[in-house]
Short mmCIF file of C-alpha atoms and ligand atoms in Angstrom, two decimals:
data_model
loop_
_atom_site.label_atom_id
_atom_site.label_comp_id
_atom_site.label_asym_id
_atom_site.label_seq_id
_atom_site.Cartn_x
_atom_site.Cartn_y
_atom_site.Cartn_z
CA MET A 15 -7.14 19.55 14.52
CA THR A 16 -3.83 21.42 14.57
CA ASP A 17 -2.35 23.12 11.56
CA GLU A 18 0.40 20.50 11.69
CA SER A 19 -2.04 17.71 10.89
CA LYS A 20 -3.38 19.54 7.83
CA ARG A 21 -0.18 19.14 5.88
CA LYS A 22 -0.72 17.36 2.61
CA LEU A 23 0.66 13.86 2.83
CA ALA A 24 1.77 11.58 0.01
CA LEU A 25 2.39 8.37 1.90
CA VAL A 26 3.76 5.23 0.33
CA PHE A 27 3.70 1.96 2.25
CA LEU A 28 6.34 -0.46 1.14
CA GLY A 29 6.65 -4.06 2.13
CA PRO A 30 6.13 -7.59 0.84
CA PRO A 31 2.65 -9.06 0.46
CA GLY A 32 1.43 -9.94 3.96
CA ALA A 33 3.46 -7.25 5.74
CA GLY A 34 0.25 -5.59 6.93
CA LYS A 35 0.27 -2.68 4.51
CA GLY A 36 -3.48 -2.86 3.99
CA THR A 37 -4.31 -3.09 7.69
CA GLN A 38 -2.04 -0.20 8.61
CA ALA A 39 -3.19 1.87 5.66
CA LYS A 40 -6.82 1.68 6.81
CA LEU A 41 -5.92 2.81 10.35
CA ILE A 42 -3.62 5.60 9.24
CA ALA A 43 -6.04 6.79 6.53
CA GLU A 44 -8.66 7.26 9.26
CA ARG A 45 -6.24 9.12 11.46
CA TYR A 46 -5.35 11.68 8.76
CA GLY A 47 -8.67 11.72 6.88
CA ILE A 48 -7.06 10.79 3.57
CA PRO A 49 -7.98 7.88 1.30
CA HIS A 50 -6.28 4.51 1.27
CA VAL A 51 -5.44 3.79 -2.35
CA SER A 52 -4.62 0.14 -2.94
CA THR A 53 -3.77 -0.65 -6.55
CA GLY A 54 -4.46 -4.34 -5.85
CA ASP A 55 -7.98 -3.49 -4.60
CA ILE A 56 -8.71 -1.24 -7.57
CA LEU A 57 -7.51 -3.91 -9.98
CA ARG A 58 -9.54 -6.65 -8.25
CA ASP A 59 -12.60 -4.40 -8.38
CA ASN A 60 -12.06 -3.94 -12.13
CA VAL A 61 -11.70 -7.69 -12.59
CA ALA A 62 -14.91 -8.31 -10.62
CA ARG A 63 -16.82 -5.74 -12.67
CA GLY A 64 -15.40 -7.07 -15.94
CA THR A 65 -14.17 -3.65 -17.12
CA GLY A 66 -11.70 -3.31 -20.02
CA LEU A 67 -8.88 -2.88 -17.53
CA GLY A 68 -10.11 -5.87 -15.53
CA LEU A 69 -10.17 -8.10 -18.59
CA LYS A 70 -6.59 -7.14 -19.43
CA ALA A 71 -5.33 -7.57 -15.86
CA LYS A 72 -7.12 -10.75 -14.81
CA ALA A 73 -4.78 -13.45 -16.16
CA ILE A 74 -1.66 -11.47 -15.25
CA MET A 75 -2.82 -11.11 -11.65
CA ALA A 76 -3.77 -14.77 -11.38
CA ARG A 77 -0.14 -15.62 -12.28
CA GLY A 78 1.13 -13.24 -9.58
CA GLU A 79 2.89 -11.05 -12.13
CA LEU A 80 2.83 -7.27 -12.40
CA VAL A 81 0.22 -5.54 -14.54
CA PRO A 82 1.91 -3.36 -17.24
CA ASP A 83 2.83 0.19 -16.21
CA THR A 84 0.77 1.90 -18.90
CA LEU A 85 -2.42 0.42 -17.46
CA VAL A 86 -1.44 1.07 -13.84
CA PHE A 87 -0.33 4.71 -14.41
CA ASP A 88 -3.65 5.73 -15.95
CA MET A 89 -5.52 4.00 -13.17
CA VAL A 90 -3.46 5.64 -10.38
CA ALA A 91 -3.59 9.13 -11.94
CA LEU A 92 -7.37 8.88 -12.22
CA ARG A 93 -7.68 7.87 -8.58
CA LEU A 94 -5.27 10.49 -7.17
CA ARG A 95 -7.12 13.27 -9.00
CA GLN A 96 -10.37 12.52 -7.16
CA PRO A 97 -11.44 15.30 -4.76
CA ASP A 98 -11.03 13.10 -1.67
CA ALA A 99 -7.28 12.85 -2.41
CA GLU A 100 -6.71 16.58 -2.50
CA GLN A 101 -5.19 16.65 1.01
CA GLY A 102 -3.12 13.57 0.34
CA PHE A 103 -3.39 9.81 0.18
CA ILE A 104 -1.82 6.56 1.20
CA LEU A 105 -0.53 4.40 -1.61
CA ASP A 106 -0.53 0.69 -0.88
CA GLY A 107 0.91 -1.59 -3.55
CA PHE A 108 2.18 1.31 -5.67
CA PRO A 109 4.91 2.04 -6.65
CA ARG A 110 6.31 -1.46 -6.99
CA THR A 111 9.25 -0.70 -9.28
CA VAL A 112 11.75 2.13 -9.73
CA ALA A 113 10.02 3.10 -12.98
CA GLN A 114 6.75 3.49 -11.07
CA ALA A 115 8.51 5.54 -8.34
CA GLU A 116 9.93 7.89 -10.97
CA TRP A 117 6.48 8.27 -12.47
CA LEU A 118 5.06 9.09 -9.02
CA ASP A 119 7.76 11.71 -8.35
CA ALA A 120 6.92 13.42 -11.64
CA PHE A 121 3.19 13.23 -10.90
CA LEU A 122 3.60 14.79 -7.44
CA GLU A 123 5.89 17.49 -8.79
CA ARG A 124 3.23 18.44 -11.34
CA GLU A 125 0.05 17.96 -9.40
CA LEU A 126 0.52 18.20 -5.63
CA ILE A 127 1.70 21.41 -4.02
CA ASP A 128 0.99 22.30 -0.41
CA ASN A 129 0.28 26.01 -0.75
CA ALA A 130 -0.58 26.40 2.94
CA HIS A 131 2.97 25.44 3.89
CA ASN A 132 4.62 26.54 0.67
CA VAL A 133 6.27 23.18 0.10
CA LYS A 134 6.26 20.61 -2.61
CA VAL A 135 4.80 17.35 -1.48
CA ARG A 136 7.36 14.61 -1.65
CA PRO A 137 6.52 11.03 -0.84
CA ILE A 138 7.06 9.77 2.69
CA VAL A 139 7.88 6.12 2.29
CA VAL A 140 7.33 3.74 5.17
CA GLN A 141 8.91 0.35 4.81
CA ILE A 142 7.27 -2.39 6.87
CA ASN A 143 9.69 -5.24 7.57
CA VAL A 144 8.51 -8.75 8.50
CA ASP A 145 10.44 -12.03 8.78
CA TYR A 146 9.97 -14.39 5.75
CA ASN A 147 8.48 -17.35 7.67
CA GLN A 148 6.05 -15.12 9.50
CA LEU A 149 4.99 -13.75 6.10
CA LEU A 150 4.28 -17.24 4.73
CA ARG A 151 2.05 -18.09 7.71
CA ARG A 152 0.19 -14.83 7.38
CA LEU A 153 -0.41 -15.30 3.66
CA THR A 154 -1.27 -18.98 3.42
CA GLY A 155 -3.65 -18.54 6.37
CA ARG A 156 -5.44 -15.52 4.98
CA ARG A 157 -9.18 -15.89 4.25
CA THR A 158 -11.45 -13.06 3.18
CA CYS A 159 -15.20 -12.68 3.17
CA PRO A 160 -16.82 -11.34 -0.01
CA ALA A 161 -17.59 -8.08 1.84
CA GLY A 162 -13.87 -7.54 2.56
CA HIS A 163 -13.39 -8.66 6.19
CA ILE A 164 -10.06 -10.39 6.62
CA TYR A 165 -9.14 -13.35 8.86
CA ASN A 166 -6.20 -15.67 9.34
CA ILE A 167 -6.87 -19.32 10.16
CA TYR A 168 -3.67 -19.48 12.26
CA LEU A 169 -3.45 -16.02 13.78
CA GLN A 170 -6.96 -14.56 13.80
CA PRO A 171 -9.53 -17.29 13.08
CA PRO A 172 -13.25 -16.59 12.78
CA ARG A 173 -15.47 -17.87 15.62
CA VAL A 174 -17.10 -20.41 13.28
CA ASP A 175 -14.88 -22.22 10.75
CA GLU A 176 -14.79 -20.61 7.30
CA THR A 177 -17.55 -18.12 8.21
CA CYS A 178 -17.34 -14.35 8.61
CA ASP A 179 -18.06 -13.17 12.20
CA VAL A 180 -19.59 -9.93 10.94
CA ASP A 181 -21.96 -10.98 8.17
CA GLY A 182 -22.00 -14.79 8.22
CA LEU A 183 -20.71 -15.04 4.64
CA LYS A 184 -18.50 -17.97 3.65
CA LEU A 185 -14.80 -17.09 3.73
CA VAL A 186 -12.74 -17.64 0.60
CA LEU A 187 -9.09 -18.08 -0.27
CA ARG A 188 -8.07 -15.29 -2.66
CA SER A 189 -6.80 -16.94 -5.86
CA ASP A 190 -3.45 -15.17 -5.43
CA ASP A 191 -3.12 -16.35 -1.80
CA ARG A 192 -2.45 -19.96 -2.94
CA GLU A 193 1.02 -21.10 -1.83
CA GLU A 194 2.65 -21.38 -5.27
CA VAL A 195 1.33 -17.94 -6.19
CA ILE A 196 2.52 -16.56 -2.86
CA ARG A 197 6.06 -17.77 -3.47
CA GLU A 198 5.98 -16.10 -6.87
CA ARG A 199 4.61 -12.89 -5.37
CA LEU A 200 7.36 -12.83 -2.73
CA ALA A 201 9.99 -13.55 -5.40
CA ALA A 202 8.57 -10.77 -7.58
CA TYR A 203 8.77 -8.48 -4.57
CA GLU A 204 12.44 -9.36 -4.01
CA ARG A 205 13.30 -8.92 -7.67
CA GLN A 206 11.43 -5.82 -8.57
CA THR A 207 10.49 -3.90 -5.48
CA LYS A 208 13.61 -4.10 -3.32
CA PRO A 209 15.47 -1.60 -5.56
CA LEU A 210 12.80 0.87 -4.48
CA VAL A 211 14.23 0.76 -1.00
CA ASP A 212 17.58 1.96 -2.37
CA TYR A 213 15.88 4.53 -4.57
CA TYR A 214 13.96 6.13 -1.71
CA TRP A 215 16.77 5.68 0.80
CA ASN A 216 19.17 7.59 -1.46
CA LYS A 217 16.64 10.39 -1.70
CA GLY A 218 16.21 10.48 2.08
CA ARG A 219 12.54 9.58 1.77
CA LEU A 220 12.53 6.23 3.58
CA VAL A 221 11.72 5.21 7.14
CA ALA A 222 11.59 1.58 8.27
CA VAL A 223 9.39 0.04 10.97
CA ASN A 224 9.21 -3.43 12.46
CA GLY A 225 5.97 -4.97 11.17
CA GLY A 226 6.31 -8.07 13.34
CA SER A 227 4.85 -6.42 16.45
CA ALA A 228 1.19 -5.98 17.41
CA VAL A 229 -0.96 -3.99 14.98
CA ARG A 230 -1.44 -0.94 17.22
CA GLN A 231 2.25 -0.84 18.09
CA VAL A 232 3.18 -0.82 14.40
CA THR A 233 0.62 1.95 13.78
CA GLY A 234 2.19 4.02 16.56
CA GLN A 235 5.68 3.58 15.14
CA MET A 236 4.45 4.55 11.69
CA ILE A 237 2.65 7.70 12.82
CA GLN A 238 5.70 8.84 14.75
CA ALA A 239 7.93 8.31 11.70
CA ILE A 240 5.49 10.10 9.36
CA GLU A 241 5.13 13.11 11.68
CA GLN A 242 8.88 13.45 12.05
CA MET A 243 9.58 13.39 8.35
CA SER A 244 6.66 15.66 7.52
CA ALA A 245 7.67 18.24 10.16
CA ALA A 246 11.27 18.22 8.92
CA GLU A 247 9.98 18.84 5.39
CA VAL A 248 8.01 21.93 6.34
CA LYS A 249 10.86 23.25 8.50
CA SER A 250 13.38 22.94 5.70
CA GLY A 251 10.79 24.70 3.47
CA ARG A 252 12.07 23.04 0.32
CA ARG A 253 10.18 24.01 -2.73
P1 LIG B 30 -1.75 -6.67 -4.05
O1 LIG B 30 -3.14 -6.77 -3.52
O2 LIG B 30 -1.11 -5.33 -3.81
O3 LIG B 30 -0.87 -7.80 -3.60
O4 LIG B 30 -1.86 -6.79 -5.65
C1 LIG B 30 -2.42 -7.92 -6.26
C2 LIG B 30 -1.95 -8.00 -7.70
O5 LIG B 30 -2.35 -6.82 -8.45
C3 LIG B 30 -0.44 -8.05 -7.90
O6 LIG B 30 0.07 -9.35 -7.73
C4 LIG B 30 -0.29 -7.53 -9.32
O7 LIG B 30 -0.65 -8.51 -10.27
C5 LIG B 30 -1.35 -6.43 -9.38
N1 LIG B 30 -0.79 -5.12 -8.96
C6 LIG B 30 -1.11 -4.41 -7.84
N2 LIG B 30 -0.42 -3.26 -7.78
C7 LIG B 30 0.37 -3.21 -8.89
C8 LIG B 30 1.34 -2.30 -9.38
N3 LIG B 30 1.68 -1.19 -8.70
N4 LIG B 30 1.95 -2.58 -10.57
C9 LIG B 30 1.64 -3.70 -11.24
N5 LIG B 30 0.75 -4.62 -10.82
C10 LIG B 30 0.11 -4.40 -9.65
#
């Protein structure tokens, strides 16, 4: 591994539900050896385990609304302070609002310094763009197996109807993948998350990729964009 690839990375993947953030995050997390931190996954895990946080979040999530910041901030801080996130992380589903982005900037400023390169670690924000109709097909067709494998009945069906290829478990429709909830989630994205694009663009932190192409192609575009921004950061030596 080159010294270049050891730079600490605070990656943020931005894009509407169904843009492929989760899929790309897994691939890119592997590539850099940093964890994929999905706030949606952490919240769903809390709901499934019936924790205090889960009990508070459950009804809000079922309506497709955003869980209050106070709950989400504590949860994210706890996760990003784990030892596996010391070299960086990929955030998927967070931040979703400008208030959350400001909180993240302050958190990074306080807690993440790349001493090896003598730079502060600023977020590299990758926006994944996908056409609205393509998003609807992806989301209404999504089925997941209880162990986490993901299919799409239109685009990537399992070999046997409603059954996971890997473990034979019955596939389910996530309660927030129902069409009326999906429309609300996309509307919430438009309303609340789009201003993030302006926020990060104005700070020079944003790169956009076309998420409509094949998975590996999108991954390639993303890695190229991340490397470019990260190299520029170290070169400019801002601290
Ligand atoms: P996701 O899997 O990212 O689509 O998230 C599923 C649900 O979890 C969302 O619809 C929200 O209810 C909740 N959620 C996830 N991330 C956040 C966040 N950053 N802020 C508030 N709520 C969130």
